[in-house]
mmCIF file of C-alpha atoms and ligand atoms in Angstrom:
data_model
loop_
_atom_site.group_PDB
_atom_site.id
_atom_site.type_symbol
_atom_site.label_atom_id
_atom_site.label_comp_id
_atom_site.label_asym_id
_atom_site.label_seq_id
_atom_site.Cartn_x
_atom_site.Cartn_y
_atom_site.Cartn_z
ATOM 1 C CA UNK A 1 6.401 -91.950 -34.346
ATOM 2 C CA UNK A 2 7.584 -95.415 -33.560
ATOM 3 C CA UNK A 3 6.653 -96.909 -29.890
ATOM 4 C CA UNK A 4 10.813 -96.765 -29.264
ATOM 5 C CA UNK A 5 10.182 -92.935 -30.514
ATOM 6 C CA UNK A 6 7.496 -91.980 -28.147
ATOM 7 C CA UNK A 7 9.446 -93.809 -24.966
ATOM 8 C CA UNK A 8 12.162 -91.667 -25.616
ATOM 9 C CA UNK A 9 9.730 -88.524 -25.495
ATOM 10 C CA UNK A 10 7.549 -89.571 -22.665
ATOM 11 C CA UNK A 11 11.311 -90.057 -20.604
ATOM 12 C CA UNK A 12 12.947 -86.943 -21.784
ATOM 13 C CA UNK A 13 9.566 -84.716 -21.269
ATOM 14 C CA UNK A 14 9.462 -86.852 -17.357
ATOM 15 C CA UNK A 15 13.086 -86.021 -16.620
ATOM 16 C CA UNK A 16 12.357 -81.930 -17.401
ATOM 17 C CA UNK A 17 9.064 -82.215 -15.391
ATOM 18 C CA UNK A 18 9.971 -84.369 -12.831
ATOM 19 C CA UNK A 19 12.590 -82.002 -11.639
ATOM 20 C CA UNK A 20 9.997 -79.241 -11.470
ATOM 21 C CA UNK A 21 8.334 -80.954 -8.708
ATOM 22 C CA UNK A 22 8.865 -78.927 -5.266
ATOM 23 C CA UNK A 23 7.011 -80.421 -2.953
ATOM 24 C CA UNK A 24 6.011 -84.595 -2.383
ATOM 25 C CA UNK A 25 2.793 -83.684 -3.674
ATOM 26 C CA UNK A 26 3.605 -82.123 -6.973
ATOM 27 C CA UNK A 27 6.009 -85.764 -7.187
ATOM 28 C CA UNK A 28 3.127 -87.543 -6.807
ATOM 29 C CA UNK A 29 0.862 -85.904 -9.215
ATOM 30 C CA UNK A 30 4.057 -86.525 -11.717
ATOM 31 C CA UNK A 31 4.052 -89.826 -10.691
ATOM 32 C CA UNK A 32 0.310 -90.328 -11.491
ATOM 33 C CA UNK A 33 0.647 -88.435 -14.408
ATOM 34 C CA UNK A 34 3.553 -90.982 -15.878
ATOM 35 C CA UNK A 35 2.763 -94.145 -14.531
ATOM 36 C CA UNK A 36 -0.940 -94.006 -13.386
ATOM 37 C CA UNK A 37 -3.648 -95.985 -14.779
ATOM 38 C CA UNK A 38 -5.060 -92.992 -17.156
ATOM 39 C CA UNK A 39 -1.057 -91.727 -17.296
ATOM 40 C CA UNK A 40 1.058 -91.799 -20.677
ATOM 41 C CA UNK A 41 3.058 -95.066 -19.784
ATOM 42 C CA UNK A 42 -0.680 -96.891 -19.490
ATOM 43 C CA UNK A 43 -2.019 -95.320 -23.299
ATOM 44 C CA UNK A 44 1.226 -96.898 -24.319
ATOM 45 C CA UNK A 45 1.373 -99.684 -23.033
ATOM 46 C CA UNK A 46 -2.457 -100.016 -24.694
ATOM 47 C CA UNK A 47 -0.359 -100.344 -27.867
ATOM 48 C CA UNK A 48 0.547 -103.618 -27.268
ATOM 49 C CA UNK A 49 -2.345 -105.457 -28.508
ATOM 50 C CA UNK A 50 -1.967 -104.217 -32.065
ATOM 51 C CA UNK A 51 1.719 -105.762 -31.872
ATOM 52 C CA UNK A 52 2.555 -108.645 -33.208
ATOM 53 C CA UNK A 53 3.943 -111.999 -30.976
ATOM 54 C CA UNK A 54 7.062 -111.334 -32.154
ATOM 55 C CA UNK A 55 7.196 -107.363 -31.532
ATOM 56 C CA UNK A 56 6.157 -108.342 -27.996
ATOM 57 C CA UNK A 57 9.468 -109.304 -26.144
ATOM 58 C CA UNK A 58 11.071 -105.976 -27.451
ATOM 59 C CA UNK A 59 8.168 -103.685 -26.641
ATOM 60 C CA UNK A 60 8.128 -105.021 -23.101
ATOM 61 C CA UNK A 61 11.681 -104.561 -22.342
ATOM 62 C CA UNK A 62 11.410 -101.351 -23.520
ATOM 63 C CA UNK A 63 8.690 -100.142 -21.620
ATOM 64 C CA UNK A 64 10.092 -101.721 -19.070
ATOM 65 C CA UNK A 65 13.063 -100.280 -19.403
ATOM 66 C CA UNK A 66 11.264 -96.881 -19.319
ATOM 67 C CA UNK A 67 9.285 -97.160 -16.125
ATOM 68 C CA UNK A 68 12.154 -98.092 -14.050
ATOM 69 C CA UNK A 69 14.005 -95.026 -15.720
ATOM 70 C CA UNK A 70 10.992 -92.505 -14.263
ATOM 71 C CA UNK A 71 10.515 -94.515 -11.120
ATOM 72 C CA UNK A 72 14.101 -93.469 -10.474
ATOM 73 C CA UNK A 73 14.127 -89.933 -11.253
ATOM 74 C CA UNK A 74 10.707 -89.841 -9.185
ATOM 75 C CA UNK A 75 13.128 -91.459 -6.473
ATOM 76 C CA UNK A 76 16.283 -88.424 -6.901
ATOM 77 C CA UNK A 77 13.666 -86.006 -7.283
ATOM 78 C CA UNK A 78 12.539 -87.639 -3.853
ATOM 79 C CA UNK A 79 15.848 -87.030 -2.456
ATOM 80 C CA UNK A 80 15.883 -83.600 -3.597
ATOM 81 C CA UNK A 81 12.849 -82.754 -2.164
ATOM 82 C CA UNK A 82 13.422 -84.184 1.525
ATOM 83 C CA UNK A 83 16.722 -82.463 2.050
ATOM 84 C CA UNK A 84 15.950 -79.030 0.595
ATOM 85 C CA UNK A 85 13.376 -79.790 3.176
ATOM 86 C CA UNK A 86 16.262 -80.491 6.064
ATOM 87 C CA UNK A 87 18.233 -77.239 4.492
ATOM 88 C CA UNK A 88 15.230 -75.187 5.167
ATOM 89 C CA UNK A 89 14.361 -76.609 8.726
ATOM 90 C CA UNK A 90 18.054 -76.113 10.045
ATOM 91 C CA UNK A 91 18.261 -72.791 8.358
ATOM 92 C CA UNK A 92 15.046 -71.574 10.663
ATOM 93 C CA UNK A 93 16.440 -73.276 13.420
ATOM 94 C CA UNK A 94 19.950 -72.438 13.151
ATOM 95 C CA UNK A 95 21.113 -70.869 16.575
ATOM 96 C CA UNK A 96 23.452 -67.749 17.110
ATOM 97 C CA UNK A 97 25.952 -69.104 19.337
ATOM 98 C CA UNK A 98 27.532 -65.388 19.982
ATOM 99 C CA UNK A 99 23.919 -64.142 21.564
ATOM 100 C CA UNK A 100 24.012 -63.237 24.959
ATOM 101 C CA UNK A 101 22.131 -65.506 26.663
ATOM 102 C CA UNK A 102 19.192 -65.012 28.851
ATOM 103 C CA UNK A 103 19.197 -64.232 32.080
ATOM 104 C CA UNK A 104 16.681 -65.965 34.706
ATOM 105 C CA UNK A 105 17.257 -64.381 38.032
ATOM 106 C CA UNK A 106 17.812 -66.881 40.999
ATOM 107 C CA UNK A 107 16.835 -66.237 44.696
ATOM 108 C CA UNK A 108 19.796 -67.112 47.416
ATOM 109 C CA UNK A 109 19.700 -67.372 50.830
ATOM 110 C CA UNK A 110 18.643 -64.379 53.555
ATOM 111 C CA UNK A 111 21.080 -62.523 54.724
ATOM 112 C CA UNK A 112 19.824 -63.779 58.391
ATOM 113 C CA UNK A 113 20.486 -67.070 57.258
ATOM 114 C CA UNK A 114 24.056 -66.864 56.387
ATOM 115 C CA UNK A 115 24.826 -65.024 59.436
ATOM 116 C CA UNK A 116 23.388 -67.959 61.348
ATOM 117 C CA UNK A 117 24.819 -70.543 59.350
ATOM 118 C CA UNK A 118 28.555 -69.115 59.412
ATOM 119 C CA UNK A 119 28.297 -68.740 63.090
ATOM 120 C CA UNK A 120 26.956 -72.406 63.178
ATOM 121 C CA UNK A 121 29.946 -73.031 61.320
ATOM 122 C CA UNK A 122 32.589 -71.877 63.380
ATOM 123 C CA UNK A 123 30.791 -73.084 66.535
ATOM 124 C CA UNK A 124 30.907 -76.815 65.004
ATOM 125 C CA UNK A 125 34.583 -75.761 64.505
ATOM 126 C CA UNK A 126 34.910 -75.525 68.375
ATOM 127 C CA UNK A 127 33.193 -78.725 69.229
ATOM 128 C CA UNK A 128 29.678 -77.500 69.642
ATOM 129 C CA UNK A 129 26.499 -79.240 68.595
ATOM 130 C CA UNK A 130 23.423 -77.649 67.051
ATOM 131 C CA UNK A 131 20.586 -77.867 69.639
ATOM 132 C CA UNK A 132 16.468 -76.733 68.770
ATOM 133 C CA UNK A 133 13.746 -76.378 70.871
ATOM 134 C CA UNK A 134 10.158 -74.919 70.022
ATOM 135 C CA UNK A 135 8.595 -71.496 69.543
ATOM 136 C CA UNK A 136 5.711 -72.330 71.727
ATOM 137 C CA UNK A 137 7.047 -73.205 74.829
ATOM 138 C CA UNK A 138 5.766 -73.774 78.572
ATOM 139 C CA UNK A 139 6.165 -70.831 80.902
ATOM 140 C CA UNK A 140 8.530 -73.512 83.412
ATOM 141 C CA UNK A 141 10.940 -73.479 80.508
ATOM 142 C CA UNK A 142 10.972 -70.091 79.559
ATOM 143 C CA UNK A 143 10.654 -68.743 82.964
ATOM 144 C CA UNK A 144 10.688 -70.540 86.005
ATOM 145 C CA UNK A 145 13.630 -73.025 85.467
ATOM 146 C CA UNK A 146 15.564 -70.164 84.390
ATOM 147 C CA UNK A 147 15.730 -68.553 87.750
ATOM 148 C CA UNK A 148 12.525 -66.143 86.897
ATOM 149 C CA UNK A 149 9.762 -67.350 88.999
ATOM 150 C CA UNK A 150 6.358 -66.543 88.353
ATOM 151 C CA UNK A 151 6.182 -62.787 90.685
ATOM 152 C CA UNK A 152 9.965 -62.034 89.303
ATOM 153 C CA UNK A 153 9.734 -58.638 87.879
ATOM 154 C CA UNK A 154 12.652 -59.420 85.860
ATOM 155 C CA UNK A 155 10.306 -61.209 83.521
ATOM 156 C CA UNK A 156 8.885 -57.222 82.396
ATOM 157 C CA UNK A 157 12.849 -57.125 80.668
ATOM 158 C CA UNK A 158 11.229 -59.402 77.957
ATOM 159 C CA UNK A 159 7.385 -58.900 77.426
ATOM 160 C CA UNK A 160 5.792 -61.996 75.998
ATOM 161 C CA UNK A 161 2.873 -63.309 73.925
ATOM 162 C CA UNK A 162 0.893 -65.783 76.109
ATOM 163 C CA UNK A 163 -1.262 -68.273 74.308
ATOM 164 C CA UNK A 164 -2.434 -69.829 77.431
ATOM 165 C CA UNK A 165 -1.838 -69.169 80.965
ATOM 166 C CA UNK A 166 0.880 -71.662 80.868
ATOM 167 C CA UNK A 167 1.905 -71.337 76.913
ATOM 168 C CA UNK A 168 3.740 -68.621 75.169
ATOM 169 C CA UNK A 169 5.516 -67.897 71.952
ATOM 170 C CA UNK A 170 9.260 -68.163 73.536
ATOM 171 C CA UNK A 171 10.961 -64.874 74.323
ATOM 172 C CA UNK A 172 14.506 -66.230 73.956
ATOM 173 C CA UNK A 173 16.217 -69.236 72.717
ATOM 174 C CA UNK A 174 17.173 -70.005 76.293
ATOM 175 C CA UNK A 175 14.931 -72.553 77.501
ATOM 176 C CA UNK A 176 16.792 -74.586 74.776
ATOM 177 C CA UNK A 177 19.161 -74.595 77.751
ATOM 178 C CA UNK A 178 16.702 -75.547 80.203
ATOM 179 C CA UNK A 179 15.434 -78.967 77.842
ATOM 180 C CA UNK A 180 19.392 -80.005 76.825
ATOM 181 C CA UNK A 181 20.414 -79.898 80.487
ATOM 182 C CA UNK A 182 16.970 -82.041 81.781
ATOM 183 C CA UNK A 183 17.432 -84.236 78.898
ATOM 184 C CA UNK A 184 21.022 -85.467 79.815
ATOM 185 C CA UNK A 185 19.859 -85.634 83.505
ATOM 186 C CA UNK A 186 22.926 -84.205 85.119
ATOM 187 C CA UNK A 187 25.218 -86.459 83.647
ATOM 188 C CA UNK A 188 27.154 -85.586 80.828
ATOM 189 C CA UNK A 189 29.123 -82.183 80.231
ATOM 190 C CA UNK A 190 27.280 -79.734 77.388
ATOM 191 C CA UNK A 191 28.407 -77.463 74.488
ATOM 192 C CA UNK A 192 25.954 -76.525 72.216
ATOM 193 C CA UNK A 193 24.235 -73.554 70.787
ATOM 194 C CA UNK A 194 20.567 -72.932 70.223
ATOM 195 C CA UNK A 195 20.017 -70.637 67.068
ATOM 196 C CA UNK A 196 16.324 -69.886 66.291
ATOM 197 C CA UNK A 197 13.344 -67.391 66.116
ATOM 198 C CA UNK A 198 12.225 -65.579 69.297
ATOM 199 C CA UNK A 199 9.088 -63.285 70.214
ATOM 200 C CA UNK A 200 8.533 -60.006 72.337
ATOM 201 C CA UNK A 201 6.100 -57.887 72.805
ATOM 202 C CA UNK A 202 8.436 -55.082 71.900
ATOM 203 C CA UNK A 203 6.846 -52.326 69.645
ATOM 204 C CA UNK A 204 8.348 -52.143 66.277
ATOM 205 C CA UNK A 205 10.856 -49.262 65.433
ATOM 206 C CA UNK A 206 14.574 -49.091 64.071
ATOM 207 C CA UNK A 207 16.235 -51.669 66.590
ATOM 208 C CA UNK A 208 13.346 -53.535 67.919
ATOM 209 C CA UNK A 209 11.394 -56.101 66.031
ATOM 210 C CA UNK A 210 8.457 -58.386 67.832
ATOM 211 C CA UNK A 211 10.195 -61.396 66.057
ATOM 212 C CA UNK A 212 13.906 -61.790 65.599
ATOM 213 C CA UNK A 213 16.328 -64.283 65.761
ATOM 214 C CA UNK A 214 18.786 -65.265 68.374
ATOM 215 C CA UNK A 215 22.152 -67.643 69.302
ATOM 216 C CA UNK A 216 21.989 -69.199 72.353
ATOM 217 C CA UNK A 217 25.132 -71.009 73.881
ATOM 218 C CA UNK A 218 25.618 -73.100 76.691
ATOM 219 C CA UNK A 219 28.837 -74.824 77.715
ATOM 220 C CA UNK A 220 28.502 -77.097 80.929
ATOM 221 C CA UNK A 221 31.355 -79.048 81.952
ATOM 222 C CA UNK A 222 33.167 -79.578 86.057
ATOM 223 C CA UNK A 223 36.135 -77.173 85.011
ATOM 224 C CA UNK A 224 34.485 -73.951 83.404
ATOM 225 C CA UNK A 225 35.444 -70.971 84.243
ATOM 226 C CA UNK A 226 34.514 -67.018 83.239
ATOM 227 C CA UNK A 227 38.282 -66.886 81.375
ATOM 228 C CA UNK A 228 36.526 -69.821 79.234
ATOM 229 C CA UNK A 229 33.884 -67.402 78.366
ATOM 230 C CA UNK A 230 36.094 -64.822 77.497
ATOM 231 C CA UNK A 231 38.104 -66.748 75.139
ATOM 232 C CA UNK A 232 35.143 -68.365 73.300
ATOM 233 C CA UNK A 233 33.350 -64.753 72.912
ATOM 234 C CA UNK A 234 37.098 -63.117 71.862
ATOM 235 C CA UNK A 235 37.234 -66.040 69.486
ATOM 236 C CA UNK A 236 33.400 -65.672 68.060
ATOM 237 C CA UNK A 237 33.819 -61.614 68.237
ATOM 238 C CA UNK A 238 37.294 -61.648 65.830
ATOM 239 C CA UNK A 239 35.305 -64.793 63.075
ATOM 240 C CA UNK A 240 32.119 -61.975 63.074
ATOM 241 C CA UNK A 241 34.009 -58.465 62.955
ATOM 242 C CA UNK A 242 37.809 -59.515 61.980
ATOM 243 C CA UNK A 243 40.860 -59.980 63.097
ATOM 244 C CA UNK A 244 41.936 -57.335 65.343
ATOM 245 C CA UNK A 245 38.412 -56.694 66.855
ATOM 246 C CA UNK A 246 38.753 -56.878 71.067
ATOM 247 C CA UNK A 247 36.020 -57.365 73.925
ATOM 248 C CA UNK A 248 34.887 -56.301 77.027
ATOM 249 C CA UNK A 249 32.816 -57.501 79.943
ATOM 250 C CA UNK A 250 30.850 -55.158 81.609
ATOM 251 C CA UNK A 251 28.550 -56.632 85.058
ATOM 252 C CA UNK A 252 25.275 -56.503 84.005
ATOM 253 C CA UNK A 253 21.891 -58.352 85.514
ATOM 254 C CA UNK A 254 20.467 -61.652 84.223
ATOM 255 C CA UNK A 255 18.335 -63.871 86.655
ATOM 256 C CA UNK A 256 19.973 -66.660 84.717
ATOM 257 C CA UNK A 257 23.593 -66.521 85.251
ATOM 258 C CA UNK A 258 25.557 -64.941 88.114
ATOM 259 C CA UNK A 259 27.947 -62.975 87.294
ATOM 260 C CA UNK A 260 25.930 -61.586 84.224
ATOM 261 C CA UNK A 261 27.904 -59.054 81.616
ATOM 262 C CA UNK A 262 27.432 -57.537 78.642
ATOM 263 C CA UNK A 263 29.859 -57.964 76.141
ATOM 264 C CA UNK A 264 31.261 -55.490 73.726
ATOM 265 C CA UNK A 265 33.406 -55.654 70.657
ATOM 266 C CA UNK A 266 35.996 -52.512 69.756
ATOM 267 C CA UNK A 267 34.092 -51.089 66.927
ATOM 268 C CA UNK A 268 35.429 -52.552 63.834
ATOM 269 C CA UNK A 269 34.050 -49.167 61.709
ATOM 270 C CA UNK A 270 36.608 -46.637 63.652
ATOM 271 C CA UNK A 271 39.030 -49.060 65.289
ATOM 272 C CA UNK A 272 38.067 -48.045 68.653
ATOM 273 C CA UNK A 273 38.756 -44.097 68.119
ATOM 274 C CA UNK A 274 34.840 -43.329 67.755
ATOM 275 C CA UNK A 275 32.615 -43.281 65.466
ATOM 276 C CA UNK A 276 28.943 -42.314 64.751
ATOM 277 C CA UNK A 277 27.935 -46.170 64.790
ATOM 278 C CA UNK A 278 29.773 -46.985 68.563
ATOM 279 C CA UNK A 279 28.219 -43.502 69.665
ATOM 280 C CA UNK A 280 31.823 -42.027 70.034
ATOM 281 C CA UNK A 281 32.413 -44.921 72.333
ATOM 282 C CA UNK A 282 34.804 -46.817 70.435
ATOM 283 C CA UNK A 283 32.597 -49.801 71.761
ATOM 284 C CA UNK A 284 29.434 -51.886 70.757
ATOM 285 C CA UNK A 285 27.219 -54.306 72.768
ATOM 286 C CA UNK A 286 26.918 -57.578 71.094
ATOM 287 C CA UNK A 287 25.523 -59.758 73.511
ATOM 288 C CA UNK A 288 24.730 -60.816 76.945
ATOM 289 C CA UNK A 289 26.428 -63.393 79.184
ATOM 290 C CA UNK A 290 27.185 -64.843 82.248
ATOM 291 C CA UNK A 291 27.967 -68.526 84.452
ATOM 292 C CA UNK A 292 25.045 -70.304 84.425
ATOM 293 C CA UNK A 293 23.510 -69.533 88.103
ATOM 294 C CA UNK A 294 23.651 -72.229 90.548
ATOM 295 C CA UNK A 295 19.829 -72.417 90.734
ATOM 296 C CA UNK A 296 19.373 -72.540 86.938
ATOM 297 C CA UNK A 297 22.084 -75.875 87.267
ATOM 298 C CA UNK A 298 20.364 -77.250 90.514
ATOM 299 C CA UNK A 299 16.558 -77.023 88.944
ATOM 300 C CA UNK A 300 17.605 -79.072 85.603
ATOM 301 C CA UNK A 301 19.520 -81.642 87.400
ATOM 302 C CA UNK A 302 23.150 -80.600 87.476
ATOM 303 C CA UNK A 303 25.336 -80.430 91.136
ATOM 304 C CA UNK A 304 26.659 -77.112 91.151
ATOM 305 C CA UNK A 305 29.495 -78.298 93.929
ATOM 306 C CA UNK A 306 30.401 -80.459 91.089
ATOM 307 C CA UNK A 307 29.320 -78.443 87.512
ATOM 308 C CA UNK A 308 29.769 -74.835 86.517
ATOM 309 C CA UNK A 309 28.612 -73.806 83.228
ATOM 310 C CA UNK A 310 28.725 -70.108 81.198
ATOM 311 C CA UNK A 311 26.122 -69.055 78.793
ATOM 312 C CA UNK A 312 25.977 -66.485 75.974
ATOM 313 C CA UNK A 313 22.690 -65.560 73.891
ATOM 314 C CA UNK A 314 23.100 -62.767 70.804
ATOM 315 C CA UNK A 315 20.317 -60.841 68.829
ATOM 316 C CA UNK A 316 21.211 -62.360 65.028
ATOM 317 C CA UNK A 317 19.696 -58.923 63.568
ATOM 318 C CA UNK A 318 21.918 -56.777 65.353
ATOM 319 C CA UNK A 319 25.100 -58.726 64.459
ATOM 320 C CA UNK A 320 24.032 -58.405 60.338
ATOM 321 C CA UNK A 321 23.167 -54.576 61.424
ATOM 322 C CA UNK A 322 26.880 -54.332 62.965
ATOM 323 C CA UNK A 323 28.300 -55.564 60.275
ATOM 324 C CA UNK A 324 26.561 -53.956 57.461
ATOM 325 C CA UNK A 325 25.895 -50.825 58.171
ATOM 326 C CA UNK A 326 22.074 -51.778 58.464
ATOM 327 C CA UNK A 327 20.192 -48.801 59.494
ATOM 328 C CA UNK A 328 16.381 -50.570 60.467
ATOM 329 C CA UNK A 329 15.539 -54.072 61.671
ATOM 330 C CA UNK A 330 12.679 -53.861 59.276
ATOM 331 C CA UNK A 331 14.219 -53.909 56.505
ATOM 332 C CA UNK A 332 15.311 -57.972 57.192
ATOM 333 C CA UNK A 333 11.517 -58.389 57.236
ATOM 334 C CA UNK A 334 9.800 -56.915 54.782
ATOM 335 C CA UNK A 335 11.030 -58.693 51.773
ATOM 336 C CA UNK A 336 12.425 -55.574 49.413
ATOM 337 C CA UNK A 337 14.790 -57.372 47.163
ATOM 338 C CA UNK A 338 16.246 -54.408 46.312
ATOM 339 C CA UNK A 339 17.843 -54.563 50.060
ATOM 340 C CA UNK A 340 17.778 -58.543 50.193
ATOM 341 C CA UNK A 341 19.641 -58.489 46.966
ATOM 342 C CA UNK A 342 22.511 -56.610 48.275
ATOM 343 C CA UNK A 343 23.630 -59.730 50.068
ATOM 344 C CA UNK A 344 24.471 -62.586 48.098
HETATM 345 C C1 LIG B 1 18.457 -62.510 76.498
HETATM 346 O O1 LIG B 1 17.486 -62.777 75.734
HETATM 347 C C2 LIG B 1 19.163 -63.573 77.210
HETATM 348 N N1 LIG B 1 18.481 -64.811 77.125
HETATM 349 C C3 LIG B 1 20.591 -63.671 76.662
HETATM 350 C C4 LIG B 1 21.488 -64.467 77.545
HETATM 351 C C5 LIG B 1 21.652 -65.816 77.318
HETATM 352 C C6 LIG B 1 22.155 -63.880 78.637
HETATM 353 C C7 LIG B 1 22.467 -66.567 78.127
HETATM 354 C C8 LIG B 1 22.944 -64.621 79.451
HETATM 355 C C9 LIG B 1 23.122 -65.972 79.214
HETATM 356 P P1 LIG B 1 18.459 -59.936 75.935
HETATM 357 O O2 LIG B 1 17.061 -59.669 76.323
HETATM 358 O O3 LIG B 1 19.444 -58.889 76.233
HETATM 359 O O4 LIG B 1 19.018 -61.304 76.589
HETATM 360 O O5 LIG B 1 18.486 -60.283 74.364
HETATM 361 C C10 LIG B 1 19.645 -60.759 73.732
HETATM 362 C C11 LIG B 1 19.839 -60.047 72.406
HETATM 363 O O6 LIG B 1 18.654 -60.154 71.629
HETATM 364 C C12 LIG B 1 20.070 -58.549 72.538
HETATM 365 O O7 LIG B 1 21.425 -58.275 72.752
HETATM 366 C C13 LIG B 1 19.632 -58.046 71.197
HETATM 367 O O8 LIG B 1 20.673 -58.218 70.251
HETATM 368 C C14 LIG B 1 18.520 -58.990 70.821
HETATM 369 N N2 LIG B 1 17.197 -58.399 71.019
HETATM 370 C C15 LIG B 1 16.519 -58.236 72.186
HETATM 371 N N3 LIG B 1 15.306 -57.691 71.958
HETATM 372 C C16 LIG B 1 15.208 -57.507 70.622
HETATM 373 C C17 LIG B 1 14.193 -56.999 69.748
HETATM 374 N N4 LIG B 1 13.004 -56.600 70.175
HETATM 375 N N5 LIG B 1 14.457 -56.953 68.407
HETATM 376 C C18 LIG B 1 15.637 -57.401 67.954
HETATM 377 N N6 LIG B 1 16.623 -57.910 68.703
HETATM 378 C C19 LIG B 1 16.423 -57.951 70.025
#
């Protein structure tokens, strides 16, 4: 077989192999097996010393010739190899763009929390300002400026935690009163509301809880009257329970405002007719309220000849209770999602 003969060969018998190769490393034993040092191309190319100078030129172009001719089906086969490759990888990766996806359940906010933040809302709506105070407060605060000194036997209404003799965990958010009005020094006119956590020794059952949440309000200014009252509680009453929902005062006793009442709303389950959640009444207690008493004005700096003020304070758990049909205060506290999820 001529040298031209066995070229031919050595490509044609490449081209069939070559294309066998599946993998890189099957190419490169190919490619060692061609055109390595021990590899067909190099036993030919041996042959050249037995040509003669003139053979030369020719044999080298052929061979030549040759080697680039493998190199390149090395270089397809390459190809081949690297995107069957791709083919594969985005087969296994492909992705289903009709499967449902999955779901990760997210939390949302406390039913608590979005009762105090929509009545935050609508009391920004009527020009008040969001006031805080702390849970530990001094007994002056809680108590004493608030018309309840220290023998008052009004303070056995709301049975407290004492830390010291002088410290306790606040029983309602109405010393927040007591700092706003010492803080503007009987100056300026007031309208704020005080939302936050409050503490009583009350024994836990259905309606009581040893720490729940109130709204305070307290609107000082040298033309307030009770009518003002009315209107802002009619006003908060219909945002809470709806539209046609009406209140009434009834006198009731607070050291810290004179007159005190209790306010009702018509109940907004039977329209006022009676139901079992207004007791057949037609009527349920929301809150308590009064005009700030002159001595609660006087001992935080304001002139009652010249200032009159009315204050409100609600139970935040009772509102959501109202409203939803809730049963037990406990249930806002011991963290069943199963009830917490109910209220997104
Ligand atoms: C007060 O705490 C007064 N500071 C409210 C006030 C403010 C009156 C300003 C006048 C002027 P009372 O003790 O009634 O009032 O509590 C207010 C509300 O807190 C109640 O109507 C009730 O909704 C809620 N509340 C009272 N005790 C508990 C309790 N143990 N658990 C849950 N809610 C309670």
């Amino acid at each position: 077989m001529s040298v031209k003969e066995q070229l031919q060969a050595m490509k044609e018998q490449a081209k069939e192999q070559i294309k066998l190769a599946r993998s890189i490393h099957e190419l490169n034993d190919m490619k060692a097996k061609y055109l390595g040092k021990k590899g067909s191309f190099a036993s030919i190319m041996s042959k050249m010393k037995d040509l003669s100078p003139e053979e030369r030129p020719t044999f080298g172009k052929l061979t030549n010739e040759a080697k680039q001719v493998i190199l390149e089906y090395i270089e397809s086969q390459k190809e081949v190899i690297e995107l069957a490759k791709i083919e594969a990888k985005l087969q296994e990766e492909k992705i289903d763009v009709t499967l449902s996806g999955r779901h990760f359940p997210h939390g949302h906010l406390h039913l608590l929390t979005q009762i105090k933040r929509d009545m935050e809302e609508f009391f920004i709506g009527m020009g008040y300002t969001i006031k805080e105070g702390p849970e530990i407060e001094i007994d002056e605060y809680n108590f004493e400026k608030l018309n309840l000194p220290k023998d008052h036997p009004a303070r056995d209404m709301q049975d407290s935690f004492y830390i010291t003799d002088n410290t306790l965990l606040r029983t309602h958010t109405s010393p927040v009163q007591v700092r706003t009005m010492l803080e503007d020094e009987g100056k300026n006119p007031i309208k704020i509301i005080c939302p936050g956590k409050v503490y009583r020794r009350d024994d836990d059952d259905a309606t009581h809880s040893h720490q729940f949440m109130q709204l305070e309000g307290l609107v000082v200014d040298e033309k307030t009257t009770m009518a003002d009252l009315k209107g802002t509680l009619h006003a908060a009453a219909k945002h809470l329970f709806g539209e046609s929902r009406e209140i009434r005062l009834r006198p009731s006793y607070f050291p810290f405002t004179e007159p005190s009442v209790e306010v009702d709303v018509s109940c907004h389950n039977c329209g006022g007719k009676g139901c079992h959640i207004c007791k057949q009444t037609g009527w349920i207690e929301i809150l308590g309220a009064g005009m700030v008493h002159n001595n609660v004005l006087r001992d935080s700096g304001y002139d009652p000849s010249k200032y009159q003020g009315f204050a409100f304070g609600m139970g935040i758990e009772r509102i959501a209770m109202l409203k939803y049909g809730i049963n037990d205060i406990r249930a806002f506290y011991t963290n069943d999602l199963r009830f917490i999820g109910q209220f997104k």
